[in-house]
Amino acid sequence: MNLTTALARLLIFPGLLFAVPAAWFFLWVERKSVALMQGRIGPPFMQPFYDFIKLLGKSTPPRSGVGGLLMMMWPLLAVSAAAGAVGMLPVLPSSGGFEGDLILLLALLELPSMCVIAAGFSSRSIFGEIGSAREAALSVSYNVVFLLAIVSIAASQHTFRLEALAHLPASPLHWLGVLAILVCLPAKLHINPFSLPNAEQEIYSGPMVEYAGPELAMWELSHGLEWVAATGLVATLAAPHFAAWWLAAMVFVALSFVVVLLLSATAAATARLQIDTTVRFYWQCTLIFAVLAISSALFMRFKS
Amino acid sequence: MNILTMLWRNLWGGSRTLLFPARPKVTKGYRGLVRFDPALCTGCAICRFRCTARAIEFKAAKGEFTWSYDPGQCTFCGRCVEGCKTHALSQDSQCPPVYLTIGALKNSYTVARKPAPKPAAAAPPAAAAPTSIPAQEARNEPA
């Protein structure tokens, strides 16, 4: 991969130029589809963009006793990490050079969640702290499944290179991993039934309660980029390999769109679960996915 | 599975909410904006007295009075309309319009006071009428 290609991937597709409009688009698709499924009209197409611009134009009220720089740092860090994760997705065929690997991608995917936890505790608000504590408990629960599912796919193929993982031949283990990731995505994206860290009615959006103006706009953008990164990860793992870059890009976008619709339907069909129910669900039920995936990976490794 | 059926039906069944500027149908007896008819008003200010939301203001001056109404403060309770003996106040049977500037719907009327009607000349007592009427009976008689 030469410098131009690397820059094009990071800045154009699937990097910033694609990721930011895609983030707003996916946020709109989620809101609109949930509204339609609930018999409402839903927001107009440009609403997430208007929300972002409106928030950018607002001023942040002074917060006494809270580190302003610290509070500003978390959303910026979350946006950078989520944008980096999208830019690293192996959508287009590469020609060598730095591509990043699975460990870096997983770290970047996890960083926004860490920022949310830190932001809630930094805000010194009781609602923020409750939200952060919930997010931390949730993160520990679903990440066991999420990480084991991805790592088991990688371990079975003896590689952590994203390019190689994206072009794996379809196998039961592969689809098991994709299914396990899909089960974790509602918790990762804070949507129903696992939307308890940012529960609007109970804890006033939790960690976001003390945020306003441009900082809140950055959180919204970070959330949208997380949507693109998370659904894009599933899309890259599920998509078949195409040599033509335009076909690969189109399939990536289409599959991401389908995953967004699937998650929206899940969110519309379910209500928010309590924290103990959520943790029990991930520890008791979905751990089965991980155990199956690890055992299959070991089996395939010894077989090969 | 019932919830999935319900979602599917909602998805293709159209929305139950309306897109602006469409408005929902109002029910019979809907209480909307208060309308004022200066021709019927006598300036008794009972409407201002009955308005607990302080949406109606009344300023009396020599030979005229100013009646003003702020729908932004109105709770549309209808007590002013109910208390207006001359039916100078009425209420719309439609939703109030959406307004974008503060006080856009506020209106004010300055009305000249009508000359007070002269009291009618007292009729001479009829010869056949009873000379005394019990006090209780007199109070219950219609005006």
Short mmCIF file of C-alpha atoms in Angstrom, two decimals, chain A residues 123-227:
data_model
loop_
_atom_site.label_atom_id
_atom_site.label_comp_id
_atom_site.label_asym_id
_atom_site.label_seq_id
_atom_site.Cartn_x
_atom_site.Cartn_y
_atom_site.Cartn_z
CA SER A 123 -18.83 15.00 35.43
CA ARG A 124 -19.28 14.49 39.21
CA SER A 125 -22.99 14.08 38.63
CA ILE A 126 -24.84 11.32 40.43
CA PHE A 127 -26.66 10.42 37.21
CA GLY A 128 -23.36 10.43 35.29
CA GLU A 129 -21.76 8.16 37.87
CA ILE A 130 -24.68 5.72 37.83
CA GLY A 131 -24.53 5.65 34.02
CA SER A 132 -20.80 5.08 34.04
CA ALA A 133 -21.09 2.30 36.59
CA ARG A 134 -23.74 0.65 34.42
CA GLU A 135 -21.60 1.10 31.31
CA ALA A 136 -18.62 -0.45 33.10
CA ALA A 137 -20.67 -3.45 34.25
CA LEU A 138 -22.14 -3.85 30.79
CA SER A 139 -18.75 -3.51 29.13
CA VAL A 140 -17.25 -6.26 31.29
CA SER A 141 -20.22 -8.51 30.48
CA TYR A 142 -20.52 -8.22 26.72
CA ASN A 143 -16.83 -7.83 25.98
CA VAL A 144 -16.13 -11.38 27.11
CA VAL A 145 -18.32 -12.65 24.31
CA PHE A 146 -17.36 -9.94 21.82
CA LEU A 147 -13.61 -10.35 22.19
CA LEU A 148 -13.65 -14.14 22.41
CA ALA A 149 -15.81 -14.36 19.29
CA ILE A 150 -13.41 -12.24 17.25
CA VAL A 151 -10.23 -13.68 18.71
CA SER A 152 -11.43 -17.24 18.14
CA ILE A 153 -11.93 -16.49 14.43
CA ALA A 154 -8.46 -15.01 14.30
CA ALA A 155 -6.86 -17.83 16.29
CA SER A 156 -8.34 -20.49 14.03
CA GLN A 157 -6.69 -18.83 11.02
CA HIS A 158 -3.32 -18.22 12.73
CA THR A 159 -3.46 -14.52 11.91
CA PHE A 160 -4.48 -11.20 13.36
CA ARG A 161 -4.28 -9.39 10.03
CA LEU A 162 -7.58 -7.74 9.19
CA GLU A 163 -7.16 -8.25 5.47
CA ALA A 164 -6.82 -11.99 5.89
CA LEU A 165 -9.73 -12.19 8.34
CA ALA A 166 -12.02 -10.28 6.01
CA HIS A 167 -11.40 -12.73 3.21
CA LEU A 168 -11.88 -15.91 5.18
CA PRO A 169 -13.88 -18.66 3.51
CA ALA A 170 -17.29 -19.13 5.13
CA SER A 171 -17.24 -21.72 7.89
CA PRO A 172 -19.54 -22.56 10.82
CA LEU A 173 -17.02 -20.96 13.19
CA HIS A 174 -17.00 -17.81 11.11
CA TRP A 175 -20.77 -17.46 11.21
CA LEU A 176 -20.84 -18.33 14.90
CA GLY A 177 -18.45 -15.46 15.52
CA VAL A 178 -20.54 -13.07 13.43
CA LEU A 179 -23.66 -14.12 15.33
CA ALA A 180 -21.91 -13.57 18.68
CA ILE A 181 -20.79 -10.10 17.58
CA LEU A 182 -24.34 -9.31 16.46
CA VAL A 183 -25.66 -10.28 19.89
CA CYS A 184 -23.16 -7.89 21.51
CA LEU A 185 -23.87 -4.92 19.24
CA PRO A 186 -27.04 -3.64 21.01
CA ALA A 187 -25.03 -3.37 24.23
CA LYS A 188 -22.08 -1.79 22.46
CA LEU A 189 -24.31 0.77 20.76
CA HIS A 190 -26.48 1.41 23.84
CA ILE A 191 -29.77 0.55 22.19
CA ASN A 192 -32.69 -1.42 23.56
CA PRO A 193 -32.80 -3.84 25.31
CA PHE A 194 -29.38 -2.85 26.66
CA SER A 195 -29.71 0.93 26.72
CA LEU A 196 -29.41 1.23 30.48
CA PRO A 197 -26.16 3.28 30.64
CA ASN A 198 -27.84 6.18 28.82
CA ALA A 199 -31.41 5.65 30.02
CA GLU A 200 -33.10 8.99 29.35
CA GLN A 201 -36.10 8.51 31.61
CA GLU A 202 -34.24 7.10 34.61
CA ILE A 203 -30.85 8.80 34.77
CA TYR A 204 -31.19 11.58 32.20
CA SER A 205 -28.80 10.04 29.64
CA GLY A 206 -26.31 9.10 32.38
CA PRO A 207 -22.75 10.10 31.48
CA MET A 208 -24.01 12.71 28.98
CA VAL A 209 -26.07 14.59 31.56
CA GLU A 210 -23.51 17.36 32.13
CA TYR A 211 -22.66 17.76 28.44
CA ALA A 212 -24.05 20.46 26.16
CA GLY A 213 -23.17 22.35 23.01
CA PRO A 214 -20.17 21.33 20.88
CA GLU A 215 -19.07 18.66 23.38
CA LEU A 216 -22.44 16.95 23.14
CA ALA A 217 -22.24 17.28 19.35
CA MET A 218 -18.95 15.37 19.50
CA TRP A 219 -20.58 12.65 21.59
CA GLU A 220 -23.38 12.36 19.03
CA LEU A 221 -20.83 12.11 16.24
CA SER A 222 -18.84 9.55 18.17
CA HIS A 223 -21.99 7.51 18.67
CA GLY A 224 -22.73 7.66 14.94
CA LEU A 225 -19.18 6.62 14.09
CA GLU A 226 -19.48 3.72 16.51
CA TRP A 227 -22.54 2.63 14.53
#
